[in-house]
Coordinates of C-alpha atoms in Angstrom, one line a residue:
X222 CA 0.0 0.0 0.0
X223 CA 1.7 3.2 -1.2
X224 CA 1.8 6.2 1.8
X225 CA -0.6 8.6 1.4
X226 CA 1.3 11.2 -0.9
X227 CA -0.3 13.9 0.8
X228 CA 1.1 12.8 4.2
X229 CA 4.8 13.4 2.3
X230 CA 4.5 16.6 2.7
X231 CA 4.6 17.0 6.2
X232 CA 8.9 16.5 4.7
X233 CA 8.3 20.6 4.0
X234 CA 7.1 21.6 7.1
X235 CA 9.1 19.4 10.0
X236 CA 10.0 23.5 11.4
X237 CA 6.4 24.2 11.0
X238 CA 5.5 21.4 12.9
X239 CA 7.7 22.2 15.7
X240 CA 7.1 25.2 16.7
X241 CA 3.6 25.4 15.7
X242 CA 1.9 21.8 17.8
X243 CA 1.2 22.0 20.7
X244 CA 2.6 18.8 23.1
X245 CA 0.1 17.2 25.2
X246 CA -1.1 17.6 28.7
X247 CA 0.5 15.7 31.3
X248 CA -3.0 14.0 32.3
X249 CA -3.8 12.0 29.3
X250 CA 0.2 10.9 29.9
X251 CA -0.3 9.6 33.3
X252 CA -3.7 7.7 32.0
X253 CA -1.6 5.5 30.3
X254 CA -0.4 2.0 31.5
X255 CA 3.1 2.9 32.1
X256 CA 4.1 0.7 34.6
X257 CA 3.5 -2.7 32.9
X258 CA 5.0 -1.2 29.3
X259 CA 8.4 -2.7 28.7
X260 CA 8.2 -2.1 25.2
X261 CA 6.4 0.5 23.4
X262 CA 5.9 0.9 19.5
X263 CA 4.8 4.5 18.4
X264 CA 3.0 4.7 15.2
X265 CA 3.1 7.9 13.3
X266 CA 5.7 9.3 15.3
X267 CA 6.1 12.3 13.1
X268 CA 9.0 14.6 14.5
X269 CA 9.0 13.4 18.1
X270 CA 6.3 16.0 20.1
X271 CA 4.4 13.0 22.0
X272 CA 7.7 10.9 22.0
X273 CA 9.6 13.4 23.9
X274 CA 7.2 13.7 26.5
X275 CA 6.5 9.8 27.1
X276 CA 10.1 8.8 27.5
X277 CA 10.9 10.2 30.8
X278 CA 7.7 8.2 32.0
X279 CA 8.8 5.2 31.4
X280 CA 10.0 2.8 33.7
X281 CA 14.0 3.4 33.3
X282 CA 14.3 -0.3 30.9
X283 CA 12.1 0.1 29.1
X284 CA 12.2 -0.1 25.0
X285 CA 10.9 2.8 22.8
X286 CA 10.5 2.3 19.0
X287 CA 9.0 4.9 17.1
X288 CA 7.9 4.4 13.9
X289 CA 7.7 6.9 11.2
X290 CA 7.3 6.9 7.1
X291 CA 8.7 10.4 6.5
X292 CA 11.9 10.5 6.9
X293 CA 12.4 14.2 7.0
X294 CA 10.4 14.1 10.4
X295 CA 12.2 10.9 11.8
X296 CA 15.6 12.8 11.3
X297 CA 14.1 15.3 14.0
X298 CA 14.1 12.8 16.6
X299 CA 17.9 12.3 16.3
X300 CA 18.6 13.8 19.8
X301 CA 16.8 11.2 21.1
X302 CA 19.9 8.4 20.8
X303 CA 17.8 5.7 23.2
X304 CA 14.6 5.7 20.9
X305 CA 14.5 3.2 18.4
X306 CA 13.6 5.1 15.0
X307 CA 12.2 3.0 12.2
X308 CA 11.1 4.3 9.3
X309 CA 8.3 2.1 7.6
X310 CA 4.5 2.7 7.3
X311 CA 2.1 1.8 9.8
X312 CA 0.9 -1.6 7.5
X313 CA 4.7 -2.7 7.0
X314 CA 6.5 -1.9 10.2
X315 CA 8.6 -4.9 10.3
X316 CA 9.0 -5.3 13.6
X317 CA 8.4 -8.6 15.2
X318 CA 5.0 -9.9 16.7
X319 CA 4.1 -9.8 20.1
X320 CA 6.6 -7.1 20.6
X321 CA 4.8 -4.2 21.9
X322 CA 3.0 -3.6 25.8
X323 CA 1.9 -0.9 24.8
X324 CA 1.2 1.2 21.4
X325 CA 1.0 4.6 20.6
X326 CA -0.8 7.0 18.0
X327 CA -0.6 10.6 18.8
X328 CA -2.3 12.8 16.1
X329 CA -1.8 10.0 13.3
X330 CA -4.2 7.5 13.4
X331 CA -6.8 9.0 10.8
X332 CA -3.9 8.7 8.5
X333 CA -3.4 4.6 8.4
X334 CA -7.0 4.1 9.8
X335 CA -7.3 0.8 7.2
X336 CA -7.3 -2.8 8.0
X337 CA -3.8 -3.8 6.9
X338 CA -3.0 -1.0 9.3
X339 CA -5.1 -1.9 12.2
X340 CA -3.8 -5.9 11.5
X341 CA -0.1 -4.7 12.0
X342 CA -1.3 -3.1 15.0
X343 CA -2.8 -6.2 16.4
X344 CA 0.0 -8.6 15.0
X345 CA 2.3 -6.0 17.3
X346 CA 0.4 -6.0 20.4
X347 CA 0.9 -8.8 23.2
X348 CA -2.6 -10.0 24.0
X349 CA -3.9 -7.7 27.4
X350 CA -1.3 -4.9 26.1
X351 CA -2.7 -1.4 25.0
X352 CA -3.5 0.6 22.5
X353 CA -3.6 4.3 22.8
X354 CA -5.3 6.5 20.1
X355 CA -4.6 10.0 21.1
X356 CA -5.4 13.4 19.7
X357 CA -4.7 17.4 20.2
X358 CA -8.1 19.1 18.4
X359 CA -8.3 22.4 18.0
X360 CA -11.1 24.2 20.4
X361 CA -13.5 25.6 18.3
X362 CA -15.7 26.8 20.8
X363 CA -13.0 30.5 20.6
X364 CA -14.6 32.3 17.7
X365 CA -11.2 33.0 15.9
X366 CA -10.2 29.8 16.1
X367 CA -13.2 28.5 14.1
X368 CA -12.8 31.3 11.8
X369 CA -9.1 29.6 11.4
X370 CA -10.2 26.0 11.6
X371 CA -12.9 26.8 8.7
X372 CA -10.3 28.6 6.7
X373 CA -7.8 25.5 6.9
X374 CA -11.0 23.5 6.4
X375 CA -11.5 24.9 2.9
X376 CA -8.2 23.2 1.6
X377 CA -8.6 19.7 3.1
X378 CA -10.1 18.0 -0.1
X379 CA -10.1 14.4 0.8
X380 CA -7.1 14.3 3.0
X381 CA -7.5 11.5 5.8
X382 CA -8.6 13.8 9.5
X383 CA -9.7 13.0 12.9
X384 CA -12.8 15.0 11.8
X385 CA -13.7 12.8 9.2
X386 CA -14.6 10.0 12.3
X387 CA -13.9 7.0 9.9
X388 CA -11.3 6.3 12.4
X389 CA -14.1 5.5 15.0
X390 CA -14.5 1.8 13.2
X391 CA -11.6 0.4 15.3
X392 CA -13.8 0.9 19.0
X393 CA -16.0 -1.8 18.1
X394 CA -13.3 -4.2 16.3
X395 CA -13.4 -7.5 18.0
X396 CA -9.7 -7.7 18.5
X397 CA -9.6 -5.0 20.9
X398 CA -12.1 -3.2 24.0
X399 CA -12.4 0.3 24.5
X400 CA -11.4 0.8 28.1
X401 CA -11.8 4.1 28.7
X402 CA -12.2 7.5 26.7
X403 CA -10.5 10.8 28.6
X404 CA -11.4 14.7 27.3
X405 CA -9.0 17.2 28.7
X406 CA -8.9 20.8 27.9
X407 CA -5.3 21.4 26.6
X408 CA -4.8 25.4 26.2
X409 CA -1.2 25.7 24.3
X410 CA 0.3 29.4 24.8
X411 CA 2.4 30.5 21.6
X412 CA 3.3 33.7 19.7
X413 CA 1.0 35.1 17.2
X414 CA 3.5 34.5 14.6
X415 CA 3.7 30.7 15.7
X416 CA -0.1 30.5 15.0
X417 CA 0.7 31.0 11.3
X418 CA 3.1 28.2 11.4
X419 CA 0.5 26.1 12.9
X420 CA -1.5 26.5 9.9
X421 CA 1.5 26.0 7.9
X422 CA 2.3 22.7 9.6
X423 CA -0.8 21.0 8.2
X424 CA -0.2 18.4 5.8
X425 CA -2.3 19.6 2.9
X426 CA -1.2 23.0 3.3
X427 CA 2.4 22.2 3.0
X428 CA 1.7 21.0 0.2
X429 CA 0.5 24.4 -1.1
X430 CA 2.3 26.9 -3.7
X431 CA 4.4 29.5 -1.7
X432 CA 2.2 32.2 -2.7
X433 CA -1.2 30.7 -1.8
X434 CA 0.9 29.7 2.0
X435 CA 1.5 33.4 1.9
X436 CA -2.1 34.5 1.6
X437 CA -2.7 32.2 4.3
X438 CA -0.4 33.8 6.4
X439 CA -2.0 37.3 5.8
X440 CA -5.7 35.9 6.6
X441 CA -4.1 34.5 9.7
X442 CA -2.9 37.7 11.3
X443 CA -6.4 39.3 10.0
X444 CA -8.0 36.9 12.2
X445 CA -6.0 37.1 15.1
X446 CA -6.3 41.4 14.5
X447 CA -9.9 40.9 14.6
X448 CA -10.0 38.9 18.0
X449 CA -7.4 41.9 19.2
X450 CA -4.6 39.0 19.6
X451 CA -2.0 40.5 16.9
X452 CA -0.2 42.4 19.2
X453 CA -0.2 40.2 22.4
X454 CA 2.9 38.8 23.4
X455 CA 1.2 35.6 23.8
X456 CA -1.4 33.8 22.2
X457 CA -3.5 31.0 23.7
X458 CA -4.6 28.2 21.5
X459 CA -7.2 26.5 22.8
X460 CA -7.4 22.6 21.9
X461 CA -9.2 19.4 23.8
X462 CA -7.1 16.5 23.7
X463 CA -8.7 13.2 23.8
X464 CA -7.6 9.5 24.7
X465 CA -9.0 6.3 23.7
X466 CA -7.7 3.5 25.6
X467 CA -8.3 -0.1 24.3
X468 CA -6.8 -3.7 25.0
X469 CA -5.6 -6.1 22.5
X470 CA -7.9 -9.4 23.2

């Protein structure tokens, strides 16, 4: 199964990406089965943001592969010398069965949301290990940000999202249990210029001409001057992140 070419162009915008996500709040991290996870695969890894913050959680022998196709965003995790970085798609990760306690995807699993996918994932996992589907969503209750979330909207075409819910299939699969679902309000403070690259780092838009990325930009400090947050030293993002917890029967 080829990758998704639209997900190559997250290659353009591993800065973007950076210093436009937001990490995740320490909550949904300590709802995780840490303790018994000896070996944990992370799927989608993209440039490290979630990987980062799990490492120092786990229990100090613990094994940390993270798994990524583009290879521009698994070079940014080479400051990270004791994670294991594969690059391989989420259907093909070559990595052996059984070998995971626990497996991560933090704002990637709407991208390999297929069967082949989901059968790697269950060929990986031990059976009783986990299986955490976890995502940053942007607030849209804030009125600028759904003015910003219905201008990035406009150029999604038929781009795999989280919004889409197709994802959703995989809580009544018979190979795994929903355990638990956790909602926690996640408010990221940035720079208004940062906010631009947030737009920026979205795969689709990456993917954009320079001059179209460039009228993005300028709608995005319109609508950050219309909210009165142009000149603020700090901007803060609003996003809920969510967790779904299953186990691998």
């Amino acid at each position: 199964m080829p990758l998704n070419p639209t997900a190559m162009n997250y290659s353009k915008a591993v800065g973007a990406y950076e210093t436009g996500r937001p990490g995740y709040p320490e909550a949904l991290i300590a709802a995780l089965p840490l303790a018994q996870a000896h070996s944990v695969v992370e799927l989608g890894a993209g440039s490290g943001k979630f990987t980062r913050q799990l490492r120092p959680h786990l229990v100090p022998e613990a094994r940390l592969i993270a798994v990524e196709p583009v290879a521009a965003m698994l070079a940014a995790l080479s400051d990270l010398p004791e994670v294991e970085a594969v690059c391989a798609r989420a259907d093909a990760t070559g990595l052996p069965q059984g070998c995971a306690d626990l497996l991560v995807c933090a704002q990637a699993f709407h991208w390999f949301d297929d069967a082949a996918s989901v059968a790697e994932i269950a060929r990986l996992l031990r059976p009783g290990g986990s299986l955490a589907l976890i995502w940053n969503i942007r607030d849209a209750r804030s009125p600028w940000v759904a003015a910003l979330s219905q201008m990035i909207d406009a150029h999604a075409g038929q781009t795999p999202r989280h919004q889409s819910g197709h994802w959703r299939w995989i809580l009544d699969d018979p190979r795994f249990r929903l355990e638990r679902e956790v909602a926690v309000d996640h408010p990221f403070p940035m720079s208004p210029a940062a906010v631009a690259e947030r737009v920026l780092s979205v795969s689709y838009i990456a993917g954009l001409p320079e001059a179209e990325k460039q009228e993005l930009r300028r709608r995005t400090a319109a609508i950050l001057a219309e909210a009165g947050l142009d000149r603020a030293e700090t901007v803060v993002f609003p996003y809920v992140s969510r967790l779904y917890l299953l186990t691998r029967l």
